[in-house]
XYZ file of N, CA, C and O in Angstrom:
444
model
N 0.920 -1.182 -0.053
C 0.079 -0.068 -0.059
C 0.837 1.224 0.079
O 0.543 2.278 -0.636
N 2.062 1.003 0.855
C 2.864 2.489 0.557
C 3.721 2.756 -0.553
O 3.775 3.670 -1.136
N 3.577 1.818 -1.336
C 4.510 1.944 -2.766
C 3.305 2.730 -3.494
O 3.751 3.637 -4.337
N 1.973 2.233 -3.374
C 0.836 2.634 -4.150
C 0.902 4.422 -3.875
O 0.849 5.222 -4.674
N 0.666 4.802 -2.575
C 0.885 6.090 -2.212
C 2.137 6.811 -2.748
O 2.007 7.932 -3.099
N 3.258 6.178 -2.459
C 4.384 6.871 -3.059
C 4.363 7.289 -4.617
O 4.728 8.181 -4.906
N 3.973 6.465 -5.401
C 3.772 6.484 -6.852
C 2.535 7.309 -6.830
O 2.863 8.568 -7.964
N 1.610 7.553 -6.502
C 0.570 8.737 -6.468
C 1.329 9.749 -6.178
O 1.063 10.946 -6.911
N 1.871 10.049 -5.144
C 2.543 11.337 -4.441
C 3.446 11.683 -5.662
O 3.922 12.816 -5.838
N 4.320 10.888 -6.242
C 5.322 11.417 -7.169
C 4.752 11.809 -8.515
O 5.422 12.734 -8.922
N 3.745 11.097 -8.869
C 2.927 11.560 -9.884
C 2.394 13.265 -9.896
O 2.603 13.810 -10.704
N 1.857 13.197 -8.701
C 1.313 14.556 -8.456
C 2.345 15.511 -8.365
O 2.373 16.776 -8.820
N 3.502 15.402 -7.932
C 4.435 16.141 -7.737
C 5.143 16.710 -8.942
O 5.472 17.631 -9.507
N 5.257 15.496 -9.955
C 5.882 15.768 -11.307
C 4.933 16.498 -11.939
O 5.163 17.336 -12.801
N 3.452 16.125 -12.056
C 2.539 17.151 -12.473
C 2.569 18.579 -12.125
O 2.437 19.516 -13.133
N 2.664 18.788 -10.714
C 3.224 20.078 -10.338
C 4.379 21.028 -11.174
O 4.275 22.100 -11.429
N 5.472 20.054 -11.187
C 6.562 20.728 -11.769
C 6.353 21.006 -13.284
O 6.675 22.019 -13.874
N 5.562 19.990 -14.100
C 5.331 20.539 -15.423
C 4.269 21.698 -15.655
O 4.710 22.466 -16.417
N 3.550 21.831 -14.866
C 2.554 23.134 -14.747
C 3.535 24.108 -14.446
O 3.436 25.319 -15.331
N 4.207 24.259 -13.632
C 5.030 25.343 -13.047
C 6.145 25.589 -13.980
O 6.433 26.832 -14.425
N 6.665 24.573 -15.026
C 7.377 25.054 -15.956
C 7.244 25.573 -16.982
O 7.797 26.098 -17.771
N 5.646 25.474 -17.234
C 5.120 26.208 -18.690
C 5.460 27.740 -18.638
O 5.372 28.483 -17.691
N 5.727 28.091 -19.697
C 6.325 29.568 -19.638
C 5.005 30.248 -19.761
O 3.909 30.174 -20.557
N 4.804 31.482 -19.041
C 3.579 32.430 -18.748
C 3.446 32.994 -20.104
O 4.501 33.458 -20.756
N 2.317 33.425 -20.180
C 1.937 34.556 -21.666
C 1.460 35.716 -21.354
O 1.200 35.919 -20.006
N 1.506 36.641 -22.137
C 0.988 37.892 -21.885
C -0.380 37.796 -21.741
O -0.963 38.306 -20.726
N -1.174 37.092 -21.959
C -2.713 36.676 -21.888
C -3.001 36.256 -20.786
O -4.072 36.762 -20.144
N -1.941 35.454 -19.784
C -1.944 35.121 -18.550
C -1.688 36.268 -17.746
O -2.370 36.286 -16.441
N -1.045 37.225 -18.067
C -0.676 38.406 -16.966
C -1.704 39.606 -17.389
O -1.684 40.485 -16.560
N -2.116 39.780 -18.602
C -2.778 41.060 -18.965
C -3.803 41.525 -18.179
O -3.764 42.615 -17.868
N -4.686 40.833 -17.529
C -5.695 41.032 -16.635
C -5.328 41.386 -15.367
O -5.547 42.676 -14.868
N -4.093 41.049 -14.747
C -3.555 41.288 -13.532
C -3.109 42.719 -13.714
O -2.829 43.672 -12.978
N -2.024 43.023 -14.976
C -1.619 44.192 -15.305
C -2.653 45.413 -15.390
O -2.362 46.397 -15.077
N -3.798 45.032 -16.215
C -4.753 45.966 -16.296
C -5.418 46.482 -14.964
O -5.736 47.622 -14.712
N -5.977 45.462 -14.057
C -6.542 45.402 -12.676
C -5.460 46.516 -11.917
O -6.156 47.101 -11.008
N -4.347 46.330 -12.041
C -3.324 47.136 -10.943
C -2.906 48.429 -11.567
O -1.821 48.669 -11.130
N -3.488 48.627 -12.787
C -3.097 49.961 -13.349
C -1.558 50.202 -13.995
O -0.785 50.975 -14.134
N -0.902 48.750 -14.108
C 0.409 48.681 -14.539
C 0.678 49.218 -16.038
O 1.696 49.730 -16.446
N -0.316 49.035 -16.852
C -0.273 49.174 -18.449
C -0.408 50.816 -18.420
O -0.329 51.513 -19.412
N -0.978 51.655 -17.403
C -1.003 52.967 -17.522
C 0.359 53.389 -17.824
O 0.793 54.795 -18.245
N 1.638 52.995 -17.220
C 2.782 53.483 -17.285
C 3.784 52.311 -18.115
O 4.895 53.036 -18.531
N 3.352 51.531 -18.247
C 4.332 50.348 -18.973
C 3.357 49.573 -20.272
O 2.277 49.527 -20.101
N 4.240 49.556 -21.126
C 3.821 48.568 -22.256
C 4.572 47.450 -22.491
O 5.591 47.316 -21.957
N 4.478 46.405 -23.429
C 5.219 45.338 -23.596
C 6.497 45.382 -24.124
O 7.641 45.550 -23.858
N 6.357 46.280 -25.429
C 7.502 46.903 -26.387
C 7.983 48.175 -26.185
O 9.207 48.164 -26.724
N 7.277 49.163 -25.764
C 7.710 50.442 -26.076
C 7.738 51.144 -24.594
O 6.935 50.994 -23.573
N 8.686 52.291 -24.334
C 8.881 52.862 -23.152
C 7.548 53.847 -23.023
O 7.639 54.524 -24.119
N 6.948 54.032 -22.231
C 5.680 55.013 -21.895
C 6.545 56.139 -20.771
O 7.262 56.679 -20.968
N 5.966 55.933 -19.569
C 6.536 56.466 -18.394
C 7.711 55.655 -17.884
O 8.431 56.093 -17.325
N 7.347 54.429 -17.494
C 8.207 53.427 -17.218
C 8.794 52.687 -18.290
O 8.204 52.839 -19.434
N 9.776 51.924 -18.037
C 10.385 51.205 -19.095
C 9.445 50.140 -19.649
O 8.388 49.675 -18.895
N 9.657 49.711 -21.209
C 8.921 48.562 -21.591
C 9.262 47.128 -20.663
O 10.342 47.094 -20.164
N 8.091 46.572 -20.838
C 8.339 44.806 -19.848
C 9.408 44.203 -20.613
O 10.414 43.636 -19.975
N 9.488 44.390 -21.765
C 10.521 43.854 -22.719
C 12.045 44.067 -22.185
O 12.982 43.415 -22.218
N 12.256 45.436 -21.985
C 13.407 46.062 -21.469
C 13.867 45.670 -20.375
O 14.861 45.296 -19.903
N 12.765 45.712 -19.126
C 13.172 45.024 -18.108
C 13.334 43.386 -18.016
O 14.540 43.174 -17.298
N 12.613 42.781 -18.779
C 13.033 41.206 -19.050
C 14.510 41.263 -19.593
O 15.321 40.286 -19.060
N 14.900 41.885 -20.331
C 16.154 41.971 -21.012
C 17.428 42.212 -19.996
O 18.467 41.451 -20.090
N 16.986 43.019 -18.895
C 17.991 43.474 -18.130
C 18.109 42.300 -17.101
O 18.899 42.056 -16.315
N 17.103 41.623 -16.627
C 16.876 40.616 -15.413
C 16.645 39.415 -15.703
O 16.773 38.552 -14.577
N 16.296 38.885 -16.937
C 15.885 37.497 -16.921
C 16.960 36.381 -16.891
O 16.670 35.246 -16.606
N 18.262 36.620 -17.110
C 19.480 35.990 -17.222
C 19.978 35.388 -15.841
O 20.713 34.486 -15.763
N 19.403 36.408 -14.579
C 19.752 35.778 -13.533
C 18.610 35.442 -12.445
O 17.642 36.513 -12.191
N 18.373 34.278 -12.047
C 17.297 33.957 -11.244
C 17.080 34.688 -9.948
O 16.070 34.657 -9.424
N 18.102 35.021 -9.587
C 18.180 35.853 -8.331
C 17.331 37.318 -8.525
O 16.742 37.763 -7.508
N 17.418 37.679 -9.656
C 16.448 39.027 -9.979
C 14.911 38.618 -9.841
O 14.044 39.861 -9.584
N 14.358 37.636 -9.708
C 13.023 37.547 -9.273
C 12.506 38.141 -8.129
O 11.457 38.650 -8.304
N 13.322 37.711 -7.060
C 12.877 38.440 -5.949
C 13.343 39.995 -6.037
O 12.266 40.491 -5.235
N 13.916 40.340 -6.588
C 14.216 42.045 -6.746
C 13.244 42.730 -7.551
O 12.499 43.516 -7.432
N 12.789 41.728 -8.700
C 11.579 42.542 -9.425
C 10.321 42.238 -8.444
O 9.477 43.364 -8.402
N 10.193 41.423 -7.578
C 8.830 41.062 -6.677
C 8.997 42.482 -5.917
O 7.889 43.196 -5.468
N 10.165 42.538 -5.357
C 10.273 43.911 -4.487
C 10.021 45.023 -5.148
O 9.195 45.910 -4.406
N 10.504 45.320 -6.449
C 9.964 46.649 -6.737
C 8.677 46.601 -7.318
O 8.264 47.961 -7.149
N 7.962 45.814 -7.656
C 6.603 45.786 -7.722
C 5.836 46.241 -6.537
O 4.791 46.950 -6.635
N 6.014 45.272 -5.308
C 5.503 45.525 -4.356
C 5.655 46.915 -3.485
O 4.843 47.513 -3.254
N 7.286 47.230 -3.313
C 7.579 48.583 -2.567
C 7.866 49.752 -3.577
O 7.752 50.693 -3.065
N 7.845 49.623 -4.854
C 8.081 50.681 -5.620
C 9.519 50.684 -5.801
O 10.555 50.056 -5.334
N 10.156 51.559 -6.619
C 11.633 51.808 -6.937
C 11.703 53.168 -7.514
O 10.849 54.125 -7.775
N 13.358 53.374 -7.589
C 13.448 54.814 -7.894
C 14.885 54.652 -8.439
O 15.705 54.029 -7.890
N 15.202 55.291 -9.607
C 16.605 55.393 -10.269
C 16.980 53.927 -10.910
O 17.947 53.965 -11.189
N 15.914 53.033 -11.063
C 16.656 51.863 -11.593
C 16.632 51.851 -13.102
O 17.367 51.456 -13.752
N 15.658 52.592 -13.627
C 15.519 52.650 -15.214
C 15.467 54.232 -15.666
O 14.962 54.734 -16.935
N 15.843 55.211 -14.774
C 15.558 56.611 -14.987
C 15.321 57.317 -13.801
O 15.103 56.617 -12.609
N 15.020 58.408 -13.760
C 14.545 59.391 -12.685
C 13.324 59.328 -12.326
O 12.651 59.428 -10.988
N 12.300 58.775 -13.059
C 10.848 58.462 -12.823
C 10.736 57.341 -11.711
O 10.835 56.429 -11.840
N 10.109 57.834 -10.627
C 10.059 56.618 -9.407
C 8.688 55.888 -9.885
O 7.936 56.142 -10.341
N 8.813 54.308 -9.316
C 7.664 53.738 -9.771
C 7.165 53.655 -8.366
O 7.581 53.331 -7.293
N 5.774 53.829 -8.129
C 4.983 53.918 -6.860
C 4.877 52.635 -6.391
O 5.173 51.242 -7.363
N 4.835 52.256 -5.240
C 4.598 50.832 -4.578
C 3.016 50.452 -4.893
O 2.209 51.241 -5.322
N 3.076 49.178 -4.935
C 1.744 48.791 -5.174
C 1.418 47.513 -4.110
O 1.298 46.528 -4.165
N 0.852 48.275 -2.990
C 0.668 47.426 -1.784
C -0.416 46.435 -1.910
O -0.782 45.733 -1.362
N -1.395 46.888 -2.727
C -2.900 46.248 -2.949
C -2.596 44.928 -3.756
O -3.477 44.151 -3.876
N -1.588 44.570 -4.593
C -1.601 43.594 -5.603
C -1.028 42.047 -4.726
O -0.441 42.269 -3.655
N -1.735 41.081 -5.180
C -1.489 39.872 -4.426
C -0.043 39.424 -4.503
O 0.590 39.571 -5.666
N 0.151 38.431 -3.716
C 1.413 37.880 -4.044
C 1.383 36.727 -5.327
O 2.377 36.804 -5.896
N 0.387 36.187 -5.357
C 0.270 35.346 -6.486
C 0.323 36.093 -7.844
O 0.830 35.445 -8.740
N -0.406 37.427 -7.724
C -0.353 38.214 -9.072
C 0.962 38.550 -9.393
O 1.518 38.531 -10.287
N 1.704 39.137 -8.241
C 3.167 39.619 -8.456
C 3.920 38.119 -8.822
O 4.699 38.475 -10.095
N 3.728 37.164 -8.395
C 4.546 35.874 -8.922
C 4.186 35.697 -10.405
O 4.836 35.196 -11.048
N 3.069 35.732 -10.698
C 2.554 35.663 -12.244
C 3.445 36.834 -13.406
O 4.046 36.386 -14.139
N 3.425 37.903 -12.573
C 4.019 38.899 -13.411
C 5.444 38.698 -13.450
O 6.056 38.629 -14.611
N 6.239 38.316 -12.554
C 7.635 38.090 -12.358
C 7.991 36.873 -13.144
O 8.955 36.841 -13.732
N 7.111 35.667 -13.201
C 7.404 34.793 -13.976
C 7.309 35.199 -15.519
O 8.134 34.431 -16.154
N 6.552 35.855 -15.733
C 6.312 36.132 -17.176
C 7.621 37.199 -17.573
O 8.253 36.863 -18.530
N 8.130 38.197 -16.808
C 9.009 38.902 -17.029
C 10.219 38.015 -17.159
O 11.259 38.232 -17.945
N 10.674 37.199 -16.358
C 11.609 36.205 -16.075
C 11.783 35.358 -17.351
O 12.831 34.878 -17.723
N 10.768 34.981 -17.902
C 10.759 34.211 -19.198
C 10.903 35.063 -20.366
O 10.744 34.617 -21.412
N 10.885 36.234 -20.368
C 11.164 37.176 -21.442
C 10.088 38.333 -21.834
O 10.291 39.141 -22.915
N 9.103 38.055 -21.056
C 7.849 39.076 -21.253
C 7.717 39.163 -22.960
O 7.416 40.177 -23.754
N 7.321 38.182 -23.279
C 6.552 38.124 -24.771
C 5.311 38.224 -24.765
O 4.409 38.051 -23.792
N 5.115 38.984 -26.076
C 3.366 39.428 -26.130
C 2.557 38.261 -26.688
O 3.015 37.443 -27.494
């Protein structure tokens, strides 16, 4: 019986890894970005008030340690990272929404 439970647990764990490994799409985060007014200052491909998401991704995606930094910038805001315009804090955004955005950025911010 324990072998059967082990096999079931292993299968579920592997399924979780495969879901997690899927690259997020713009469609998956567009609603989050809209609800949190992110698209007022950012677009995917062109700088508006803040940098383009693809510019952020290009600067950050090669180092996995940047995921925590991006999450911190989204939650607490930042200043002087991409120019003089400060990014305001987003205290109302959920941790799961931040994780979705960061995953999309770390995957390259493709549209």
